Structures are given as structure tokens and as C-alpha cells.
Amino acid sequence: METPTVHEPQWWRGAAIYQVYVRSFADAGGDGVGDLAGVRSRLPYLSDLGVDALWFTPWYASPLADGGYDVADYREIDPAFGTLAEAEKLIAEALDLGIRTIVDIVPNHVSDQHVWFQQALAAPPGSPERARFWFRPGRGEHGEVAPNNWRSQFGGSAWTRVTEPDGTPGEWYLHRFAPEQPDLNWDHPEIRREHEDVLRFWFDRGAAGVRIDSAAELVKDPALPDYDYEAPHAPDEPHPYIDREELHDIYRSWRAIADSYPQPRALIGEVWLPDPVRFARYLRPDELHTAFNFGFLACPWDAVELRDTITTTLAVHAPVGAPATWVLANHDITRTATRYGREHTGFDFADKAHGIPTDLELGTRRARAAALLSLALPGSVYLYQGEELALPEVEDIPADRIEDPMYHRTGGVDPGRDGCRVPIPWSGVVPPYGFSPPTAEAEPWLPQPAAWARLSAEAQDGDPASMLTLYRQALRIRRDEAALGDGPMEWLTEEADGAALGPRVLAFRRGAGFTCLVNLSDAAVPLPGPAAAEVLLASGPTPGGLLPPDTAVWLRTT
């Protein structure tokens, strides 16, 4: 495959970006934990897959209380993963293959082991060290009640009380996630300066962009009022800790830094907002370049809802001139093959539960069709590691092996997210499936299912019917077809080119000669267009010119 150019000034508008969860990608050291050396050894695989960029979830020094999203030092690589020198080498080696690197920034909070928080614990109430965080006295006669009723994303209160240096019960600190992740106070100028320096640190080392974790949660109402979780939040009423107006000034300053480089760096936001208009405000020309499309990710496998989501997404992005993004899965979400094989095919954290029946064969067939759908839509696309292998969610991890705080903070009620983080099977017929070297004595940090032998990259390589082959072919076509990636899109009518498609078939055209159809109905439909239409790629067989249910096809027509 020809190495793509890396000098496109707005590469993020149509890039295919592969998410690397380092702990679970490839273990070169033999300790059961993925590392940067393992990623470097698999760069040829990623190049052959055909991706344009790699997004790395946090690889920084961390106690790993939340999979690395509890950062202790942004300028050091966690020793379990390697060294800063190895990260620099990885960035350079990937770029030699035409693959850019995106690093993860977690501005809402740090680790409780971060030097700033350790200084805050050692300092008295009211000190400058505590001003970097949200330390407050408790309510109640003896300060025994949390300062307000805010909830943690991981269950329970968002406040933890500290023991003061003299041994007495003391103030409380805010953590919208785990207690090991104290929230930073973005009203403090030092917090802003530090993060701007961190951006420059990684941009100077060749990072082509940053993904911003929990991008809409940084700023809090300094009054810290109680929040009514039972009443719907009015869009015109400021939320105490989500989507506050001050955020936009922060991202304008970040955009100025990103644009100051000869090859501008990209800012990519994790922005969960139900209001599409407020979501689009983060994508104005002087703020973020792109943001994750969670509406599409969470959308059920339903033609009407998918079409509405796609149409709304494009309409919201158009006024601000930003490209849309499309993603089916990530390190927090139930894997696509499992999710699409259930009665309820959408995603909501509140709906996660144990023991949900799954038709994996059906889910995989739909995941194949969804891959062609997402790769044909206008904008950039994200591919979570292992999706190209059709890996299912692992739902039988022993309780004593689960690490995710979502599981532990809810007393096991929430299954947690470890099921989508199980290490990748590369080769062989028994665990660790080439994830670790043959001489490794340690097991992978999460157990791999015995049934994964048939899903390894080695087993799928060269198999024309495999998911890996489908993704390789689709990404190659996506790169070669000028109409794909960024650009316009036109929905086709239900009776496109004389073929009666019906309301449960998605059909759209990109450019003059490329058409994508996805059949979400219960019956096969005839392929539209002239008899000479060329089938570029299909997610499954199309016998007799018919498109079966849960199947997608790419056509070239003249």
C-alpha cells in the first residue's frame, strides 16, 4: 500500500483514526500488560490495516485506579508502558509509515498521587495548595455531611473527606469520577498555564493532536449548589458542572496554541451533550476541530433512528464548518458485535446489566454492515482496537480479576468496562494468543476467552470472509475513492434508480458515482442502479443482485 501523505493541512477532517488502549494492545515485555514496545512491533499491522492516525488512551505515569485516566505526571510515561524516549520513537516511527499520533489529555482531574494533590493533603485548609482543587468544609454540626449532593460518575457521592495532618477529620474534596481522581479548580490560573504547557510538550514531540477527556466538565459553579437530579435540566439554565460558558475561553486559548504550529495540531473533544446546538458551539472555528459523535455511537440498529441521527449530525456541524465524526465503540462502550446482537441495540450506561441475552452471529453480521456505513459517511471515523477482529464483549471475567471502578463503586451491579478491554488476540490457539511473548510467565492482565483462537489476527489474515479482511478492503477503498472521507452526501429516495428500497433501507450517494446501501429491514431488497453497477464491497453475500437483511454494500455507478 502506498504510504499516505502526512502534510495534509486539515487531515482530521476525513481521517480514519485507530484507538489504542495500550494495556491491552500488545505486550512485548512479558508481564501481561501491553506496552509501547508492543505497539511499535505492531505498526506494520496498523499500516497494512490502512489507518491514518492512532489515538492513545493515557500512557502517562499513573496508579491506574481508572485505567490511566488518573494521571500522576503528564511528562512521564508510566513505567509499565515504557519510557518517554520510547514514546518519542513510537511517534516518529508511526509518522514514517504515514500514521499520525493523538495523545489523550485529562484536564478535569488528576491522580490523588499527583504532586499537587499530595501537597494539598499536607497543607492546611485555606492554603494555596488546596486552592488548585475543590476543598470545602462539610455541612452538619461537625462537618460530617458532604458539601453538596453531587454524584460521582462511578456511583456514590462526588465528595470524599480527608484526614488533616493533625489526624482530625477535615475538609472534603470533589471528584466527579473516582476518589483517586480529584477535580481541578479551573478558576485557578496555574491550572490553565500547566495544561497549556502540557499541550506544547506533546506537540513539540510530534503529536498531531490531542483528545480531550470529559471536555464539557472542567468548569464548576464556584457556589457549588445542590443539583436536582430528578427534574429535567432546562437548556437555558446553567448546569453547575457541565457545559459552562467559561469552557469556551479555555478552548480558544488551546486552539491558538494548536494553530501556532507549522502543521496545525488537532483538538478533539469528548463532549457528551444532549443539546446538539450547544454541542456545536464547541466546534466554532476558533475552538475545537472535532468532537466525538456519541449520538451515533449510542444509536440503536434502526433505520429511522440512524437516518435521523446522521441527518441531525450533519446539520449541526454544517453552520460551524466542522467535520462530523463517526464511532461505533471505544474503551468505555459494550463492543459492537455484542451490542447489536441484543434486543435493545442502543447504548446507555444506565442500561448496563449482567446476563443480557445476545445473538452473537446476528450482532457480528450487523457490526459488519455498520462498519461499511460508518466508513462511508462524511467526515472522520474512529475504530476501537479489536473491532476489526469482531471481538465480542467478554462478560464472564471473574470478579477477582475485574479492575474497573464502575464495577467496584456499584458493588458489582454495573458490569463495568473491562469486558471491552480484554487484551487483543494476535496468533496461536491458546491464551495469550501472541499478546505476550512465548516466554512470558505472567498471564494477561485480563483473561482472554478460549473461543478467541478463531478471532486472532493471524486466523483472520487472508480469509476473504473475515472482519479483518473487510476492514482492510474498506479502508483501502475509502482512501482511494475521492468522494469518501470529508465532503458532501446525498440521501437517495426510497425508490432509488427504479429499485423499491423501502423505509428501512439507508441509501446515500457520495460524489457522482459512489453509493452506499444498508438494509435494516427483515427482507432482501434488490440492488438499485443499472445492471452494470459495480459492487466495490459488501459486508456479506449479495446473491442474485439482492441485498439481504443486516447487510451493507458499496456500489460504483456511472
Coordinates of C-alpha atoms in Angstrom, one line a residue:
M1 CA 0.0 0.0 0.0
E2 CA 1.3 3.5 -0.9
T3 CA 2.2 5.5 2.2
P4 CA -0.2 8.4 2.6
T5 CA 1.0 12.0 2.8
V6 CA 1.3 13.4 6.2
H7 CA 1.3 17.0 5.1
E8 CA -2.4 17.5 4.6
P9 CA -3.2 20.7 6.5
Q10 CA -6.6 19.6 7.7
W11 CA -6.1 15.8 7.9
W12 CA -8.5 15.4 10.8
R13 CA -11.5 16.2 8.5
G14 CA -11.5 12.8 6.9
A15 CA -9.1 10.6 8.8
A16 CA -9.6 7.0 9.8
I17 CA -8.3 7.0 13.4
Y18 CA -7.5 3.8 15.4
Q19 CA -7.8 3.9 19.2
V20 CA -5.0 2.1 21.0
Y21 CA -5.7 1.1 24.6
V22 CA -2.1 0.4 25.4
R23 CA -2.6 -2.0 28.3
S24 CA -4.5 -4.4 26.0
F25 CA -2.8 -4.0 22.6
A26 CA 0.5 -5.9 22.7
D27 CA 2.8 -6.9 25.5
A28 CA 6.5 -7.0 24.4
G29 CA 7.8 -7.1 28.0
G30 CA 6.1 -10.4 29.0
D31 CA 4.5 -9.0 32.2
G32 CA 0.9 -9.4 30.9
V33 CA 0.5 -5.7 30.3
G34 CA 0.6 -4.0 26.9
D35 CA 3.4 -1.5 26.3
L36 CA 4.8 0.9 23.8
A37 CA 7.4 -1.6 22.6
G38 CA 4.4 -3.9 21.8
V39 CA 2.7 -1.1 19.8
R40 CA 5.9 -0.4 17.9
S41 CA 6.1 -4.1 16.9
R42 CA 2.6 -4.0 15.5
L43 CA 3.0 -0.8 13.5
P44 CA 3.2 -2.8 10.2
Y45 CA -0.1 -4.4 11.1
L46 CA -1.7 -0.9 11.6
S47 CA -0.1 0.4 8.4
D48 CA -1.5 -2.6 6.5
L49 CA -4.9 -2.0 8.1
G50 CA -4.9 1.4 6.4
V51 CA -5.5 3.8 9.3
D52 CA -4.3 7.5 9.2
A53 CA -3.8 8.1 12.9
L54 CA -3.5 6.5 16.3
W55 CA -5.3 7.8 19.3
F56 CA -3.6 6.6 22.5
T57 CA -5.6 6.5 25.7
P58 CA -3.5 7.8 28.6
W59 CA 0.0 6.3 28.7
Y60 CA 1.3 8.6 31.4
A61 CA 2.6 7.8 34.9
S62 CA -0.4 6.7 36.8
P63 CA -1.5 4.4 39.7
L64 CA -4.1 3.0 37.2
A65 CA -7.1 3.5 39.6
D66 CA -9.1 4.3 36.4
G67 CA -7.2 2.7 33.6
G68 CA -4.7 5.6 33.4
Y69 CA -7.3 8.4 33.4
D70 CA -5.8 9.2 36.9
V71 CA -2.7 11.0 35.7
A72 CA 0.2 11.5 38.1
D73 CA 2.6 13.1 35.7
Y74 CA 1.9 14.3 32.1
R75 CA 5.5 14.5 31.1
E76 CA 6.4 10.9 32.0
I77 CA 5.3 7.6 30.5
D78 CA 4.1 5.0 33.1
P79 CA 6.9 2.5 33.7
A80 CA 4.5 -0.4 32.9
F81 CA 4.3 1.0 29.3
G82 CA 7.9 2.2 28.7
T83 CA 9.7 5.5 28.7
L84 CA 9.4 9.0 27.3
A85 CA 12.1 8.1 24.8
E86 CA 10.1 5.2 23.6
A87 CA 7.0 7.3 23.1
E88 CA 9.0 9.8 21.1
K89 CA 10.4 6.9 19.0
L90 CA 6.9 5.5 18.5
I91 CA 5.5 8.8 17.3
A92 CA 8.4 9.1 14.8
E93 CA 8.2 5.5 13.6
A94 CA 4.4 5.8 13.1
L95 CA 4.9 9.0 11.1
D96 CA 7.4 7.3 8.9
L97 CA 4.5 5.0 7.9
G98 CA 2.2 7.9 7.3
I99 CA 0.4 7.5 10.6
R100 CA -0.1 10.4 13.0
T101 CA -0.3 10.2 16.8
I102 CA -3.1 11.7 19.0
V103 CA -2.5 11.7 22.8
D104 CA -5.1 11.9 25.5
I105 CA -5.4 14.9 27.8
V106 CA -7.5 14.6 31.0
P107 CA -8.0 18.2 32.2
N108 CA -10.9 17.6 34.6
H109 CA -8.9 15.8 37.2
V110 CA -5.5 14.3 38.2
S111 CA -4.5 11.3 40.3
D112 CA -4.5 11.6 44.0
Q113 CA -0.8 10.7 43.7
H114 CA -0.1 13.8 41.7
V115 CA 2.4 16.1 43.4
W116 CA -0.2 18.9 43.6
F117 CA -2.7 16.8 45.5
Q118 CA -0.1 15.4 47.8
Q119 CA 0.9 18.9 48.6
A120 CA -2.8 19.8 49.2
L121 CA -3.2 17.0 51.6
A122 CA -0.2 18.1 53.6
A123 CA -1.3 21.7 53.7
P124 CA -4.0 23.3 56.0
P125 CA -7.5 24.4 54.9
G126 CA -7.4 27.7 53.0
S127 CA -3.9 27.2 51.8
P128 CA -2.7 28.0 48.2
E129 CA -2.0 24.3 47.7
R130 CA -5.7 23.4 48.3
A131 CA -6.9 26.2 46.0
R132 CA -5.9 24.1 43.0
F133 CA -8.7 21.7 43.8
W134 CA -12.2 21.9 45.3
F135 CA -11.6 21.5 49.0
R136 CA -14.6 22.6 51.1
P137 CA -15.8 22.2 54.7
G138 CA -18.6 19.7 55.2
R139 CA -22.1 20.5 56.3
G140 CA -23.7 19.4 59.5
E141 CA -22.8 20.1 63.1
H142 CA -19.3 18.5 62.8
G143 CA -18.8 18.8 59.0
E144 CA -19.8 15.2 58.6
V145 CA -22.1 15.8 55.6
A146 CA -20.7 16.4 52.1
P147 CA -20.6 20.0 50.9
N148 CA -23.4 19.3 48.3
N149 CA -25.3 16.4 46.7
W150 CA -23.3 16.0 43.6
R151 CA -22.9 12.4 42.4
S152 CA -19.8 10.6 41.1
Q153 CA -20.0 9.2 37.5
F154 CA -18.8 5.9 39.1
G155 CA -21.6 5.8 41.7
G156 CA -22.0 7.3 45.2
S157 CA -21.1 10.8 46.3
A158 CA -18.7 13.0 44.4
W159 CA -17.0 14.1 47.7
T160 CA -14.5 12.4 50.0
R161 CA -13.5 13.6 53.4
V162 CA -9.8 13.9 54.2
T163 CA -7.9 13.4 57.5
E164 CA -6.0 16.5 58.3
P165 CA -2.2 16.4 59.0
D166 CA -3.0 16.6 62.7
G167 CA -5.2 13.4 62.5
T168 CA -8.6 15.1 62.8
P169 CA -11.5 14.7 60.3
G170 CA -11.1 17.6 57.9
E171 CA -12.4 19.1 54.6
W172 CA -13.9 17.3 51.7
Y173 CA -12.6 17.3 48.1
L174 CA -14.6 17.0 44.9
H175 CA -14.1 14.1 42.5
R176 CA -16.7 13.7 39.7
F177 CA -15.1 10.3 39.0
A178 CA -13.3 8.0 41.4
P179 CA -12.0 9.3 44.8
E180 CA -8.5 8.7 43.4
Q181 CA -9.3 11.4 40.7
P182 CA -9.6 14.8 42.5
D183 CA -11.2 17.5 40.3
L184 CA -9.0 20.5 39.4
N185 CA -10.2 24.1 40.0
W186 CA -10.1 25.7 36.6
D187 CA -10.7 29.1 38.1
H188 CA -7.1 28.9 39.2
P189 CA -4.7 30.5 36.7
E190 CA -2.0 27.9 37.4
I191 CA -4.2 25.1 36.2
R192 CA -4.6 26.8 32.8
R193 CA -0.9 27.5 32.5
E194 CA 0.0 23.9 33.3
H195 CA -2.3 22.4 30.7
E196 CA -1.2 24.8 28.0
D197 CA 2.4 23.8 28.8
V198 CA 1.4 20.1 28.6
L199 CA -0.1 20.7 25.1
R200 CA 3.1 22.3 23.9
F201 CA 5.2 19.5 25.5
W202 CA 3.5 16.8 23.4
F203 CA 3.0 18.9 20.2
D204 CA 6.8 19.6 20.3
R205 CA 7.4 15.9 20.4
G206 CA 5.4 15.3 17.2
A207 CA 1.9 14.6 18.5
A208 CA -0.5 15.6 15.7
G209 CA -3.4 16.3 18.1
V210 CA -5.0 15.7 21.5
R211 CA -8.2 14.0 22.5
I212 CA -9.7 15.9 25.4
D213 CA -11.4 13.7 28.1
S214 CA -14.6 14.9 29.7
A215 CA -14.2 18.1 27.8
A216 CA -17.5 19.7 28.9
E217 CA -16.9 19.1 32.7
L218 CA -13.9 21.2 33.6
V219 CA -15.6 24.3 35.0
K220 CA -17.8 24.3 38.1
D221 CA -20.1 26.8 39.6
P222 CA -18.0 28.2 42.4
A223 CA -21.1 28.4 44.7
L224 CA -21.3 24.5 44.4
P225 CA -25.1 24.5 44.7
D226 CA -27.1 21.2 45.1
Y227 CA -28.4 19.8 41.8
D228 CA -31.8 18.4 41.3
Y229 CA -31.2 15.0 39.6
E230 CA -34.9 14.2 39.4
A231 CA -36.0 17.2 37.4
P232 CA -35.1 17.7 33.7
H233 CA -32.3 20.2 33.2
A234 CA -33.5 23.3 31.4
P235 CA -31.3 24.1 28.3
D236 CA -31.2 27.8 29.1
E237 CA -30.3 27.2 32.8
P238 CA -26.6 26.9 33.6
H239 CA -25.6 23.5 34.8
P240 CA -23.4 23.6 37.9
Y241 CA -20.7 21.4 36.4
I242 CA -21.4 20.6 32.8
D243 CA -21.2 22.8 29.7
R244 CA -20.5 26.0 31.5
E245 CA -19.8 29.1 29.4
E246 CA -16.2 29.6 30.7
L247 CA -15.1 26.5 28.9
H248 CA -15.1 28.2 25.6
D249 CA -12.4 30.7 26.6
I250 CA -10.2 27.7 27.7
Y251 CA -10.6 26.0 24.3
R252 CA -10.0 29.3 22.4
S253 CA -6.6 29.5 24.1
W254 CA -5.8 25.9 23.3
R255 CA -6.8 26.5 19.7
A256 CA -4.4 29.4 19.4
I257 CA -1.6 27.0 20.6
A258 CA -2.6 24.3 18.2
D259 CA -2.7 26.7 15.3
S260 CA 0.7 28.2 16.1
Y261 CA 2.5 25.1 14.7
P262 CA 3.6 24.9 11.0
Q263 CA 1.4 21.9 10.6
P264 CA -1.6 22.7 12.8
R265 CA -2.4 20.3 15.6
A266 CA -6.0 19.0 16.1
L267 CA -8.2 19.3 19.2
I268 CA -10.7 16.5 19.5
G269 CA -13.3 16.8 22.3
E270 CA -15.1 14.1 24.3
V271 CA -18.3 16.2 24.6
W272 CA -21.4 14.4 25.9
L273 CA -24.3 16.8 25.5
P274 CA -27.9 16.1 24.6
D275 CA -28.5 19.5 23.1
P276 CA -27.0 19.5 19.5
V277 CA -26.9 23.3 19.3
R278 CA -24.8 23.6 22.4
F279 CA -22.6 20.7 21.3
A280 CA -21.9 22.6 18.0
R281 CA -20.7 25.7 19.9
Y282 CA -17.5 23.8 20.9
L283 CA -16.7 23.4 17.2
R284 CA -16.7 27.0 16.2
P285 CA -13.7 28.0 14.0
D286 CA -11.7 29.2 17.0
E287 CA -12.4 26.3 19.3
L288 CA -12.2 22.5 18.9
H289 CA -11.6 21.0 15.5
T290 CA -13.8 18.0 16.0
A291 CA -15.8 16.2 18.8
F292 CA -16.9 12.7 19.3
N293 CA -20.4 11.8 17.9
F294 CA -22.0 10.0 20.9
G295 CA -25.4 10.2 19.3
F296 CA -24.3 7.9 16.5
L297 CA -22.4 5.6 18.9
A298 CA -25.4 5.1 21.2
C299 CA -28.0 4.9 18.4
P300 CA -29.8 1.6 18.0
W301 CA -29.7 -0.6 14.9
D302 CA -32.8 1.0 13.4
A303 CA -33.0 2.6 10.0
V304 CA -35.3 5.5 11.1
E305 CA -33.2 6.4 14.1
L306 CA -29.9 6.0 12.3
R307 CA -31.1 8.2 9.5
D308 CA -32.3 10.9 11.9
T309 CA -29.0 10.8 13.8
I310 CA -26.9 11.1 10.7
T311 CA -29.1 13.9 9.3
T312 CA -29.0 15.8 12.6
T313 CA -25.3 15.3 13.0
L314 CA -24.5 16.8 9.5
A315 CA -27.0 19.6 10.1
V316 CA -25.4 20.6 13.4
H317 CA -21.9 20.6 12.1
A318 CA -22.6 22.5 8.9
P319 CA -23.1 26.0 10.3
V320 CA -19.7 25.9 12.1
G321 CA -17.9 24.3 9.2
A322 CA -16.7 21.4 11.3
P323 CA -16.4 17.8 10.1
A324 CA -18.6 15.1 11.7
T325 CA -17.1 12.1 13.4
W326 CA -18.4 8.5 13.4
V327 CA -17.6 5.9 16.0
L328 CA -19.2 2.5 16.9
A329 CA -17.2 1.6 20.0
N330 CA -14.5 2.7 22.4
H331 CA -12.9 1.6 25.7
D332 CA -16.0 2.5 27.7
I333 CA -18.7 1.0 25.5
T334 CA -20.1 -2.5 25.1
R335 CA -18.5 -4.0 22.0
T336 CA -20.4 -3.6 18.8
A337 CA -20.8 -7.3 17.9
T338 CA -22.4 -7.9 21.3
R339 CA -24.5 -4.8 21.5
Y340 CA -26.0 -5.3 18.0
G341 CA -27.0 -8.9 18.9
R342 CA -29.3 -7.8 21.7
E343 CA -33.0 -7.0 21.7
H344 CA -32.1 -3.4 22.6
T345 CA -29.2 -2.4 20.3
G346 CA -28.6 1.1 21.5
F347 CA -26.2 2.1 24.4
D348 CA -26.8 3.8 27.7
F349 CA -24.6 3.5 30.8
A350 CA -27.8 3.3 32.9
D351 CA -28.9 0.2 31.0
K352 CA -25.8 -1.9 31.5
A353 CA -26.5 -5.1 33.4
H354 CA -25.4 -8.7 33.8
G355 CA -26.9 -11.6 31.9
I356 CA -28.4 -9.8 28.9
P357 CA -29.1 -12.4 26.1
T358 CA -27.0 -11.9 22.9
D359 CA -27.2 -13.4 19.5
L360 CA -23.5 -13.0 18.6
E361 CA -24.0 -14.2 15.0
L362 CA -26.6 -11.6 14.3
G363 CA -24.6 -9.0 16.2
T364 CA -21.5 -9.7 14.1
R365 CA -23.5 -9.5 10.8
R366 CA -24.8 -6.1 11.8
A367 CA -21.4 -5.0 13.0
R368 CA -20.0 -5.8 9.5
A369 CA -22.8 -3.7 7.9
A370 CA -22.2 -0.9 10.4
A371 CA -18.5 -0.8 9.6
L372 CA -19.3 0.0 5.9
L373 CA -22.0 2.5 7.0
S374 CA -19.6 4.5 9.3
L375 CA -16.7 4.4 6.8
A376 CA -18.9 5.8 4.0
L377 CA -20.2 8.8 5.9
P378 CA -18.8 12.3 5.5
G379 CA -16.1 13.2 8.0
S380 CA -13.6 11.3 10.1
V381 CA -14.1 7.8 11.6
Y382 CA -12.8 6.2 14.8
L383 CA -12.0 2.4 15.1
Y384 CA -11.5 0.9 18.5
Q385 CA -8.9 -1.8 18.7
G386 CA -10.3 -5.2 18.2
E387 CA -13.4 -4.0 16.3
E388 CA -11.6 -5.0 13.1
L389 CA -11.4 -8.6 14.6
A390 CA -15.1 -8.6 15.5
L391 CA -14.2 -9.2 19.2
P392 CA -17.3 -9.5 21.4
E393 CA -17.7 -8.2 24.9
V394 CA -16.2 -10.5 27.5
E395 CA -18.9 -10.9 30.1
D396 CA -17.6 -13.7 32.3
I397 CA -14.4 -12.1 33.8
P398 CA -14.0 -13.5 37.3
A399 CA -14.9 -10.9 39.9
D400 CA -11.5 -11.0 41.5
R401 CA -9.9 -10.0 38.1
I402 CA -12.1 -7.0 37.4
E403 CA -10.4 -3.7 37.9
D404 CA -12.9 -1.1 36.7
P405 CA -14.0 1.3 39.4
M406 CA -17.5 1.4 37.9
Y407 CA -17.9 -2.3 38.9
H408 CA -16.5 -1.8 42.4
R409 CA -18.2 1.5 43.2
T410 CA -21.6 0.0 42.5
G411 CA -21.0 -3.2 44.4
G412 CA -20.9 -5.2 41.2
V413 CA -24.3 -4.0 40.0
D414 CA -22.7 -2.3 37.0
P415 CA -20.7 -4.9 35.0
G416 CA -18.0 -2.3 34.4
R417 CA -16.0 -1.7 31.3
D418 CA -13.3 -4.3 31.5
G419 CA -15.3 -6.5 29.1
C420 CA -14.3 -4.4 26.1
R421 CA -10.7 -4.0 27.3
V422 CA -9.6 -7.6 27.2
P423 CA -6.1 -8.0 25.5
I424 CA -6.1 -8.5 21.8
P425 CA -5.6 -12.0 20.3
W426 CA -2.8 -11.9 17.7
S427 CA -1.9 -15.5 17.0
G428 CA -2.0 -19.1 18.2
V429 CA -4.8 -21.2 19.5
V430 CA -4.5 -20.7 23.3
P431 CA -4.1 -17.7 25.5
P432 CA -2.3 -15.3 25.5
Y433 CA -2.7 -15.6 21.7
G434 CA 0.5 -13.8 20.9
F435 CA -0.4 -10.8 23.1
S436 CA 2.6 -11.6 25.2
P437 CA 5.9 -13.3 24.0
P438 CA 6.0 -17.1 24.2
T439 CA 8.5 -16.9 27.1
A440 CA 6.1 -14.8 29.3
E441 CA 5.3 -16.2 32.7
A442 CA 2.7 -13.7 33.6
E443 CA -0.9 -14.0 32.4
P444 CA -2.5 -11.1 30.5
W445 CA -3.9 -8.6 33.0
L446 CA -7.4 -9.6 32.0
P447 CA -8.2 -13.2 31.0
Q448 CA -8.9 -14.0 27.3
P449 CA -11.7 -16.4 26.3
A450 CA -10.9 -19.8 25.0
A451 CA -13.1 -19.1 21.9
W452 CA -10.9 -16.3 20.7
A453 CA -8.5 -18.5 18.8
R454 CA -10.7 -18.2 15.7
L455 CA -10.7 -14.4 16.1
S456 CA -7.0 -13.8 16.2
A457 CA -5.4 -11.5 13.6
E458 CA -3.4 -14.5 12.4
A459 CA -6.6 -16.6 11.9
Q460 CA -8.3 -13.9 10.0
D461 CA -5.4 -12.8 7.9
G462 CA -6.1 -13.8 4.3
D463 CA -9.6 -15.1 5.0
P464 CA -11.8 -13.3 2.5
A465 CA -14.8 -13.7 4.7
S466 CA -13.2 -12.3 7.9
M467 CA -13.9 -9.0 9.6
L468 CA -10.2 -8.1 9.3
T469 CA -10.3 -8.5 5.6
L470 CA -13.5 -6.4 5.4
Y471 CA -11.9 -3.6 7.3
R472 CA -8.7 -3.7 5.2
Q473 CA -10.6 -3.6 2.0
A474 CA -13.0 -0.9 3.2
L475 CA -10.1 1.4 4.5
R476 CA -8.2 0.9 1.2
I477 CA -11.3 1.9 -0.9
R478 CA -12.0 4.8 1.5
R479 CA -8.6 6.1 0.9
D480 CA -8.7 5.6 -2.9
E481 CA -12.2 7.0 -3.5
A482 CA -12.0 10.8 -3.8
A483 CA -15.7 11.0 -2.8
L484 CA -15.2 9.4 0.6
G485 CA -13.9 11.0 3.8
D486 CA -14.8 14.7 4.1
G487 CA -17.3 16.1 1.7
P488 CA -21.0 16.2 0.7
M489 CA -23.6 13.4 0.9
E490 CA -27.0 13.0 -0.7
W491 CA -29.7 10.7 0.7
L492 CA -31.4 8.6 -2.0
T493 CA -35.2 8.3 -2.1
E494 CA -36.9 5.1 -1.2
E495 CA -37.2 4.2 -4.8
A496 CA -33.6 4.9 -5.9
D497 CA -32.9 4.3 -9.6
G498 CA -36.1 2.3 -10.0
A499 CA -35.5 -0.2 -7.1
A500 CA -38.0 -0.1 -4.3
L501 CA -35.9 0.1 -1.2
G502 CA -38.4 0.9 1.5
P503 CA -38.1 3.0 4.6
R504 CA -35.8 0.5 6.4
V505 CA -33.0 0.8 3.9
L506 CA -30.4 3.5 4.3
A507 CA -29.2 4.7 0.9
F508 CA -27.0 7.6 0.1
R509 CA -24.6 8.8 -2.6
R510 CA -21.1 10.3 -2.2
G511 CA -19.9 12.2 -5.2
A512 CA -21.1 11.3 -8.7
G513 CA -20.5 7.5 -8.7
F514 CA -20.4 6.1 -5.2
T515 CA -23.5 4.7 -3.4
C516 CA -23.8 3.0 0.0
L517 CA -26.9 0.9 0.9
V518 CA -27.6 -0.7 4.3
N519 CA -30.5 -3.0 4.6
L520 CA -32.0 -2.9 8.1
S521 CA -35.3 -4.5 7.1
D522 CA -36.4 -8.1 7.5
A523 CA -36.3 -9.0 3.8
A524 CA -33.8 -8.8 1.0
V525 CA -34.1 -5.9 -1.4
P526 CA -32.9 -5.5 -5.0
L527 CA -29.7 -3.6 -5.5
P528 CA -30.5 -0.3 -7.3
G529 CA -28.9 1.2 -10.3
P530 CA -28.1 -0.1 -13.8
A531 CA -27.1 -3.7 -14.3
A532 CA -23.6 -2.6 -14.9
A533 CA -23.2 -1.1 -11.4
E534 CA -20.0 -2.4 -9.8
V535 CA -20.1 -3.9 -6.3
L536 CA -17.0 -2.4 -4.7
L537 CA -17.5 -4.1 -1.4
A538 CA -20.3 -5.8 0.6
S539 CA -20.5 -6.8 4.2
G540 CA -22.0 -10.2 3.2
P541 CA -23.1 -12.1 0.2
T542 CA -25.5 -10.4 -2.3
P543 CA -26.9 -13.4 -4.2
G544 CA -28.9 -12.7 -7.4
G545 CA -28.5 -9.0 -7.1
L546 CA -30.3 -8.9 -3.8
L547 CA -29.2 -7.2 -0.6
P548 CA -30.1 -9.4 2.4
P549 CA -31.1 -8.1 5.8
D550 CA -28.4 -6.6 8.0
T551 CA -26.1 -6.2 5.1
A552 CA -24.4 -3.2 3.5
V553 CA -22.9 -2.7 0.1
W554 CA -20.8 -0.1 -1.7
L555 CA -21.6 0.4 -5.3
R556 CA -19.9 2.4 -8.1
T557 CA -22.3 3.6 -10.8
T558 CA -21.7 5.5 -14.0

